[in-house]
CSV table of C-alpha atoms in Angstrom, one decimal:
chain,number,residue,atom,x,y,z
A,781,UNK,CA,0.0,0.0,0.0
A,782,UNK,CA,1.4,3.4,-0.3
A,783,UNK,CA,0.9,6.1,2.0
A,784,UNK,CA,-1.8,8.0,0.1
A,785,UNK,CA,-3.8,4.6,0.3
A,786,UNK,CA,-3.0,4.3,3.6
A,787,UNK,CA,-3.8,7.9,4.9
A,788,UNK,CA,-7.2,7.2,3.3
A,789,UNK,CA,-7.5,3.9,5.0
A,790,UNK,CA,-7.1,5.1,8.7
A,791,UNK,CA,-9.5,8.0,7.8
A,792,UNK,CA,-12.1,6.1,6.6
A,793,UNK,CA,-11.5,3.8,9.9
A,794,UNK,CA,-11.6,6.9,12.1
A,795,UNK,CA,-14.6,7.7,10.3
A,796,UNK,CA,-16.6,4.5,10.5
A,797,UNK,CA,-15.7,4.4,14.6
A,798,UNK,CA,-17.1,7.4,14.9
A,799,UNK,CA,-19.8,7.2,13.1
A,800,UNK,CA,-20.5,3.3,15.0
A,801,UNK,CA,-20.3,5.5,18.0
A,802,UNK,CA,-23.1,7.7,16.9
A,803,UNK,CA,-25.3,5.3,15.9
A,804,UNK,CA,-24.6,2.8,18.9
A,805,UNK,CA,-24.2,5.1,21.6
A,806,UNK,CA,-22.7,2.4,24.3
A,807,UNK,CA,-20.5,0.9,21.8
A,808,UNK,CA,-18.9,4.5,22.5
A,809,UNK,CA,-17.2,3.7,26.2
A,810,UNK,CA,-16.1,0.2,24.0
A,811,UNK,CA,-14.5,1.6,21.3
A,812,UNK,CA,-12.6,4.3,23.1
A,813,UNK,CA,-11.1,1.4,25.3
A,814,UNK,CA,-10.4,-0.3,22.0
A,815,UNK,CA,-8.3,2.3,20.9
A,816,UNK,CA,-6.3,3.0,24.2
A,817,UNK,CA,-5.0,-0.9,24.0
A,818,UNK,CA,-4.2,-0.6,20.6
A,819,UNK,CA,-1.8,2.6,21.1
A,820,UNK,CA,-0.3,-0.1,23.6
A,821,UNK,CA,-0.4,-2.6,21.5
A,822,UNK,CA,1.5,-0.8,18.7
A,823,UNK,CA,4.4,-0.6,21.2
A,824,UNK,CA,4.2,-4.3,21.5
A,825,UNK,CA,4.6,-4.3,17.8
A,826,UNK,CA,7.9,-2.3,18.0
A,827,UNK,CA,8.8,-5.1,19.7
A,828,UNK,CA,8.0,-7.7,17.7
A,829,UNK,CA,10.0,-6.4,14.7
A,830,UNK,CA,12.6,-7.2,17.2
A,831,UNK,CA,11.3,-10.9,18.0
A,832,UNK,CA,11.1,-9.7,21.9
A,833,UNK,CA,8.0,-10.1,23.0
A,834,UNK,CA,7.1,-7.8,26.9
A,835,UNK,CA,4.8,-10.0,28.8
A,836,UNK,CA,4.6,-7.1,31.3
A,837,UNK,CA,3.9,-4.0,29.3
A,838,UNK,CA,1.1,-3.0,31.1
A,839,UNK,CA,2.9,-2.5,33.4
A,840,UNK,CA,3.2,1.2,31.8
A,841,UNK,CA,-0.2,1.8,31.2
A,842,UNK,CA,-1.6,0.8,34.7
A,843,UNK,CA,1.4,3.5,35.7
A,844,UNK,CA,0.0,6.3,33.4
A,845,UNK,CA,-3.6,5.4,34.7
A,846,UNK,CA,-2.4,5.6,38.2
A,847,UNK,CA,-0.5,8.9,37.5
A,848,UNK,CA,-3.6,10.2,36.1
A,849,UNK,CA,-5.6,9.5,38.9
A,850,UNK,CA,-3.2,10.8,42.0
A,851,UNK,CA,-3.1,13.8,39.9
A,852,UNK,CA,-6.1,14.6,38.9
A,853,UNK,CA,-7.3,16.5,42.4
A,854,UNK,CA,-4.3,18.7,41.7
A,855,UNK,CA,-4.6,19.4,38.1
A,856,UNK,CA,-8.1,19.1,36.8
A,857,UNK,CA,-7.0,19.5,33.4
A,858,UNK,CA,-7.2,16.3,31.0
A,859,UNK,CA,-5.0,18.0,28.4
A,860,UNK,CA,-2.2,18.1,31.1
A,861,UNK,CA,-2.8,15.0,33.0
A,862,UNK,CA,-1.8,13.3,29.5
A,863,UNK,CA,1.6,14.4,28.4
A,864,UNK,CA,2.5,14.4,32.1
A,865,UNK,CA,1.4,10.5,31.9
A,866,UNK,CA,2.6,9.7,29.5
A,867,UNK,CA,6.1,11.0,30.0
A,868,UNK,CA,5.9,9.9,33.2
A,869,UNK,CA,5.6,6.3,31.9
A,870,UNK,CA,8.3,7.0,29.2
A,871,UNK,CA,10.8,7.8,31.9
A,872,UNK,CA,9.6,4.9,34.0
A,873,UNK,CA,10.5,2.8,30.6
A,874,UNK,CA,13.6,4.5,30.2
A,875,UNK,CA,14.8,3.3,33.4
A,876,UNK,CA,13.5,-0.3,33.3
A,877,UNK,CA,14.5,-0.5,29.3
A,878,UNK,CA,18.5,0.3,30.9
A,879,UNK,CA,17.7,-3.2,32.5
A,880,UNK,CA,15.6,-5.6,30.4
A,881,UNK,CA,17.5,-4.3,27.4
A,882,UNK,CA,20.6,-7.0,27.8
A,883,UNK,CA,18.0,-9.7,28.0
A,884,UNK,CA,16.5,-11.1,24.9
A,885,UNK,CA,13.9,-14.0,24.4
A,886,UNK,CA,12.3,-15.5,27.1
A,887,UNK,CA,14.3,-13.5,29.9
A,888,UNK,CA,13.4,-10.5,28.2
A,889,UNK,CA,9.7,-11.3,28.2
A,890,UNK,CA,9.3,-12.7,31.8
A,891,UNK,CA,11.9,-10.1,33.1
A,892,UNK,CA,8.8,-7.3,32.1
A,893,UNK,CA,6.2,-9.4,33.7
A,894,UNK,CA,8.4,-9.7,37.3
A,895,UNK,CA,8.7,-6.2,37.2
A,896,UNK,CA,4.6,-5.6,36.2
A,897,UNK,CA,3.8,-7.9,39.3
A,898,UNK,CA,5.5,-5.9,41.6
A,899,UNK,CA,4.2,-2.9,40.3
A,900,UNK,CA,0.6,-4.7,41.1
A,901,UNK,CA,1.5,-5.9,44.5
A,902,UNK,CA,2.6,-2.4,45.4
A,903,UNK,CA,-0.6,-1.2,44.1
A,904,UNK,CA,-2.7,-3.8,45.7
A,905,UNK,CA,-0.8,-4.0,49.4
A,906,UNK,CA,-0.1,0.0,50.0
A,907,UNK,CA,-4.2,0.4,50.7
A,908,UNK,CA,-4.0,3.6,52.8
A,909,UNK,CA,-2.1,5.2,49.6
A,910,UNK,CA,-3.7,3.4,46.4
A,911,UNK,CA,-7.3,1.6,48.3
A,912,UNK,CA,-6.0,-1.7,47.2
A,913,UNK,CA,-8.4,-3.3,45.0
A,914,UNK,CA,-11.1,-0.9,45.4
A,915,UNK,CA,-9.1,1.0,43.2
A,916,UNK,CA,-9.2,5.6,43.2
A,917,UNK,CA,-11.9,7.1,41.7
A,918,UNK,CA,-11.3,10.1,39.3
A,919,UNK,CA,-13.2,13.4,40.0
A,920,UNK,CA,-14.6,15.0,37.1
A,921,UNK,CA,-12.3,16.4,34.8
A,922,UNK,CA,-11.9,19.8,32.7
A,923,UNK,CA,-10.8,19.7,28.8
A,924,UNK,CA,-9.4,23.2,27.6
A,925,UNK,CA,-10.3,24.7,30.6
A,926,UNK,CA,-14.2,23.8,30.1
A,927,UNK,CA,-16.3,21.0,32.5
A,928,UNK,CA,-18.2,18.9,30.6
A,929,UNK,CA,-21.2,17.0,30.7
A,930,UNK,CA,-20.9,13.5,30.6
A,931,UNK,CA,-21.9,12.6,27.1
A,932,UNK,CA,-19.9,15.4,25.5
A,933,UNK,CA,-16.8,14.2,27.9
A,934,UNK,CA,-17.1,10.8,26.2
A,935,UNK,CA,-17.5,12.3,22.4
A,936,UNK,CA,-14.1,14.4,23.7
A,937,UNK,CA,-11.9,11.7,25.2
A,938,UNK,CA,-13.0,9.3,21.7
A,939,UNK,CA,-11.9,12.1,19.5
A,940,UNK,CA,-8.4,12.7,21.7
A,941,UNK,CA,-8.1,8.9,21.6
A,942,UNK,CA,-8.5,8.4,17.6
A,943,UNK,CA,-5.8,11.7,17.1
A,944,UNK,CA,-3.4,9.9,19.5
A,945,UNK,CA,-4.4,6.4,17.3
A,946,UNK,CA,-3.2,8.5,13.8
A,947,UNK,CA,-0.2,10.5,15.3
A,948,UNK,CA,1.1,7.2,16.8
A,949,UNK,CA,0.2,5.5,13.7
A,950,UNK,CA,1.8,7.7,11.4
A,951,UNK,CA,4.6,7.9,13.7
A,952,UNK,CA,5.9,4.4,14.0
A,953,UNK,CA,5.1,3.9,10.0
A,954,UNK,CA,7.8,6.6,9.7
A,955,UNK,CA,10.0,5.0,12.5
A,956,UNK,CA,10.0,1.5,10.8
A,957,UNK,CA,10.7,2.7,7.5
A,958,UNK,CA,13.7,4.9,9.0
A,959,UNK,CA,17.4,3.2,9.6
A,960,UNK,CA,16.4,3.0,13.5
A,961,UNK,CA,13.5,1.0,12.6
A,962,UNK,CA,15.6,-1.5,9.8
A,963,UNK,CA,18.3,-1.6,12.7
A,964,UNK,CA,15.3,-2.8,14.9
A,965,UNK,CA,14.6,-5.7,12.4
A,966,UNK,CA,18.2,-6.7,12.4
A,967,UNK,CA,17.9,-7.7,15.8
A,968,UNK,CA,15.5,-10.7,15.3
A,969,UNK,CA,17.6,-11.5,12.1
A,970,UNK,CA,21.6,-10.8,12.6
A,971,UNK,CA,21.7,-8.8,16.2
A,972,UNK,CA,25.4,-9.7,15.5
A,973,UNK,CA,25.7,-8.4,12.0
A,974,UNK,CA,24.6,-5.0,13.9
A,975,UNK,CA,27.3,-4.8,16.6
A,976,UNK,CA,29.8,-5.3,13.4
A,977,UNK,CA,29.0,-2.0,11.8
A,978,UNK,CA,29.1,-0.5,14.8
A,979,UNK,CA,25.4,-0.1,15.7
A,980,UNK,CA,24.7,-0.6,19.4
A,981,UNK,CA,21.4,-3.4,19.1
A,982,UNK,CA,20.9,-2.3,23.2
A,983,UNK,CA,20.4,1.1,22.1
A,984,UNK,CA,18.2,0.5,19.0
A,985,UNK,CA,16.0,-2.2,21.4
A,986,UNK,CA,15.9,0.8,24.6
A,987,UNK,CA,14.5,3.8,21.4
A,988,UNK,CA,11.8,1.1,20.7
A,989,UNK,CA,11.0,0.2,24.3
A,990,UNK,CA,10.6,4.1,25.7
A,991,UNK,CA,8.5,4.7,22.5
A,992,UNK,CA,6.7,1.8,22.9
A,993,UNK,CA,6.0,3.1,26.8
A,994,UNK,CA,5.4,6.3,26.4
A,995,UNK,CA,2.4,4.6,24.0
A,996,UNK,CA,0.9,2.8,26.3
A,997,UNK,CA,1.0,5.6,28.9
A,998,UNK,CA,-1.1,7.4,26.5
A,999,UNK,CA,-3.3,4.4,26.3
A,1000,UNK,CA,-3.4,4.1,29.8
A,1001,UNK,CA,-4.2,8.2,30.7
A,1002,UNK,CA,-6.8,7.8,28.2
A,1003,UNK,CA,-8.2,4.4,29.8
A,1004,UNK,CA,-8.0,6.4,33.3
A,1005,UNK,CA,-10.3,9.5,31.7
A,1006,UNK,CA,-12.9,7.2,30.0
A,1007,UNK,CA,-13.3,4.8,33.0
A,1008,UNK,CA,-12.8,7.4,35.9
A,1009,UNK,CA,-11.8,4.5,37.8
A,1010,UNK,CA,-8.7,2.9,38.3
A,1011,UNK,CA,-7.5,-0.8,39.8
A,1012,UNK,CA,-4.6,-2.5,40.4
A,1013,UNK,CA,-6.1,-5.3,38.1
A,1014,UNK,CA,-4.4,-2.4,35.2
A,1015,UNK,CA,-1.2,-3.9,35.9
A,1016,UNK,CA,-2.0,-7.6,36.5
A,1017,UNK,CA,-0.6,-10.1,34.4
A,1018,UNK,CA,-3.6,-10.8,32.0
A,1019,UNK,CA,-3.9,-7.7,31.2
A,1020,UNK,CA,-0.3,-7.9,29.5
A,1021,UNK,CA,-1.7,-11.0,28.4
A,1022,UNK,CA,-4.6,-9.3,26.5
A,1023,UNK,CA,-2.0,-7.0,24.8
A,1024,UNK,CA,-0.3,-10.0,23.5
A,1025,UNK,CA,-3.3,-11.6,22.5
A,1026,UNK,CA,-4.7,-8.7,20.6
A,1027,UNK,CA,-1.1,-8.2,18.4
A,1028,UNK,CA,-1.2,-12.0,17.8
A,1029,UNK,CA,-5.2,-11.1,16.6
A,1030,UNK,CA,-4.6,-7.9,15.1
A,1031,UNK,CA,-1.4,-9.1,13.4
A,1032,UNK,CA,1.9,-7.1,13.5
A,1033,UNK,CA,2.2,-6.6,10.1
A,1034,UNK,CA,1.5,-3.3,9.7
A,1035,UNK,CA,0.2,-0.2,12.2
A,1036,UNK,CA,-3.3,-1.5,11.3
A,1037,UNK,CA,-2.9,-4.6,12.5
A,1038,UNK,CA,-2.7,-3.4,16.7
A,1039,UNK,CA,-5.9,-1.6,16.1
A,1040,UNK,CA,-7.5,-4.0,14.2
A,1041,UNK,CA,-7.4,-6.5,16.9
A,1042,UNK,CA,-7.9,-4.4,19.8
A,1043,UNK,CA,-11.6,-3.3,18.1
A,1044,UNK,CA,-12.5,-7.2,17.1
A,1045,UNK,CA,-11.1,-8.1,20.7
A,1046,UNK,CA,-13.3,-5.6,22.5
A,1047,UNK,CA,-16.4,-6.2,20.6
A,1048,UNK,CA,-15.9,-10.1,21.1
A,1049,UNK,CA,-15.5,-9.9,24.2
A,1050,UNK,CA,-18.2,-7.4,25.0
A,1051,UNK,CA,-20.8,-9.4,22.7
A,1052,UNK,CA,-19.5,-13.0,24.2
A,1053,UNK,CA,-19.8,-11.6,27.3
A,1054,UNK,CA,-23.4,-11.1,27.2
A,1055,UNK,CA,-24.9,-14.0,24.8
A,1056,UNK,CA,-22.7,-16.9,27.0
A,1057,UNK,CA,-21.5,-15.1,30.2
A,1058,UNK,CA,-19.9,-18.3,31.5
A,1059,UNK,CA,-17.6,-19.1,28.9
A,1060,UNK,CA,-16.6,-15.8,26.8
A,1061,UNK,CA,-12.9,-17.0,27.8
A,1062,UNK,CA,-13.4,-19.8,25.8
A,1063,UNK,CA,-15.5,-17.7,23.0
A,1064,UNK,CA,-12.1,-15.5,22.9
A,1065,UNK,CA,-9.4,-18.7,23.2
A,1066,UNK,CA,-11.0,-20.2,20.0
A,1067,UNK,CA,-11.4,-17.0,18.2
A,1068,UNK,CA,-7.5,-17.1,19.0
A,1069,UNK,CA,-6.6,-20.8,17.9
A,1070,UNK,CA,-8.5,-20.2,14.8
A,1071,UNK,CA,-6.5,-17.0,14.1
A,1072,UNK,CA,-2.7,-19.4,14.8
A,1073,UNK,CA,-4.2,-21.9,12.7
A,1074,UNK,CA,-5.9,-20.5,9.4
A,1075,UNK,CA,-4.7,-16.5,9.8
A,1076,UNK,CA,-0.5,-16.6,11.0
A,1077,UNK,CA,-0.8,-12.8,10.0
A,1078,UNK,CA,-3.7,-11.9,11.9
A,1079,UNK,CA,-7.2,-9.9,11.3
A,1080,UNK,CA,-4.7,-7.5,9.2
A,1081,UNK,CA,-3.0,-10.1,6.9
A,1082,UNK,CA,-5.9,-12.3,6.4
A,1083,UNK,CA,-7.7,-9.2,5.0
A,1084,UNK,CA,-4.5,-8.4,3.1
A,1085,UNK,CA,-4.8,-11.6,1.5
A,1086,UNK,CA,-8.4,-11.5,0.3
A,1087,UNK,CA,-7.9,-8.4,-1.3
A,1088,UNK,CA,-5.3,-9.8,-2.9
A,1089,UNK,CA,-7.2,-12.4,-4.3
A,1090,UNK,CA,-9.5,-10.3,-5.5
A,1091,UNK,CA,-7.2,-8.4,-7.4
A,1092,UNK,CA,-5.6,-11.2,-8.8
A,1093,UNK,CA,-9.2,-12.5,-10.2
């Protein structure tokens, strides 16, 4: 695709969510959701180019959440709260990435989802500073200065969340095509092909991993502002595990892919959930083992492929 075709394609999705959102008016708190895991998710993609796979990156979105939510009786305003967040989770990445950077593979993985859990058990045992598992409750919340009613602070914080879905979009399309981005697929080919023309494969891998946090702070901050209610449950480990679940869904091969999934994920579950409320799990786990199966490339590549067909024919 070239970028003309896919600058139409992402606003022709943008369009069609918003206009779902009008025309189902709960689908709006879903779909807003949707779009916060996929700007995580898209840092799990970064990731992937490198074969590393963080089974603990939500870790950095329950921190933005949390960060949203101690803050937000100090600075009522949204439009603050987020970059602060969202740095605030970069840096946090930053110094963990100095860390998990050495590791590759498995140690890599499970070295992200230690560090989640004790993010969570810190969250879930200080009770007289974070309530435990009854989680903070956000106070209502000023955009640009102005309070909002509820309905209009939903419309506002899907709008904010499909802007941060194209700038991050466009943004790691640019970064993958870029020599940062080819260095970061030389790391799951010939890491020591790299070192030999004298690029540093740690540094490359840390870039990608404080982009890919400071995403999924943004995802997290805008989780916190559409939920007003924040858990320890944020950073537990199956809600890494639904990251990894929606890339494997969505497909990695393209920006599309993270948001793809994250969308079809959200309205399985959401649908599963009320048609068989004792056994969506297993509605989701064989929506997933059809996906390994008959789809390797995901939601994204299988669509790929039938528009290819149909060119071909």
């Amino acid at each position: 695709m070239t970028r003309l075709q896919e600058l139409l394609l992402a606003l022709l999705a943008a369009a069609l969510i918003l206009f779902v959102a009008w025309s189902v008016p709960w689908l709006r708190f879903v779909l807003t959701i949707a779009l916060a895991k996929g700007l995580a998710v898209l840092g799990i993609l970064l990731l992937l180019r490198a074969g590393q796979v963080s089974f603990g990156h939500a870790l950095y979105l329950a921190f933005a959440a949390y960060a949203v939510a101690f803050l937000s009786t100090l600075v009522p305003e949204a439009l603050v709260l987020l970059p602060i967040a969202a740095i605030g989770a970069a840096l946090l990445g930053l110094v963990v990435g100095l860390f998990v950077s050495r590791y590759r593979e498995i140690f890599f993985g499970m070295l992200n989802l230690a560090l989640s859990m004790v993010f969570y058990s810190v969250l879930e045992k200080f009770y007289s500073l974070t309530h435990g598992t009854d989680g903070i409750r956000l106070p209502p919340l000023r955009f640009a200065g102005q309070s909002l009613t509820p309905e209009a602070q939903g419309w506002v914080v899907l709008v904010l969340a499909l802007v941060l879905s194209l700038g991050f979009g466009a943004l790691v399309r640019v970064y993958l095509a870029s020599p940062m981005g080819q260095a970061l697929s030389g790391i799951k080919t010939r890491e020591a092909r790299l070192e030999f023309m004298g690029v540093s494969a740690r540094r490359v891998l840390l870039s990608a991993y404080v982009l890919a946090a400071l995403m999924a702070g943004c995802g997290g901050a805008v989780i916190a502002m559409t939920s007003r209610h924040v858990t320890p449950a944020l950073a537990y480990w199956t809600a890494s595990g639904e990251l990894v679940f929606i890339a494997i869904l969505g497909g990695a091969g393209s920006v599309f892919g993270p948001f793809l999934g994250a969308v079809a994920y959200e309205l399985t579950r959401v649908y599963a959930a009320a048609l068989v409320a004792d056994a969506w799990q297993m509605i989701l786990g064989g929506v997933l083992l059809l996906v390994i199966l008959f789809a390797p490339g995901g939601l994204w590549g299988l669509g790929r492929a039938a528009l290819a067909k149909r060119r071909a024919a």
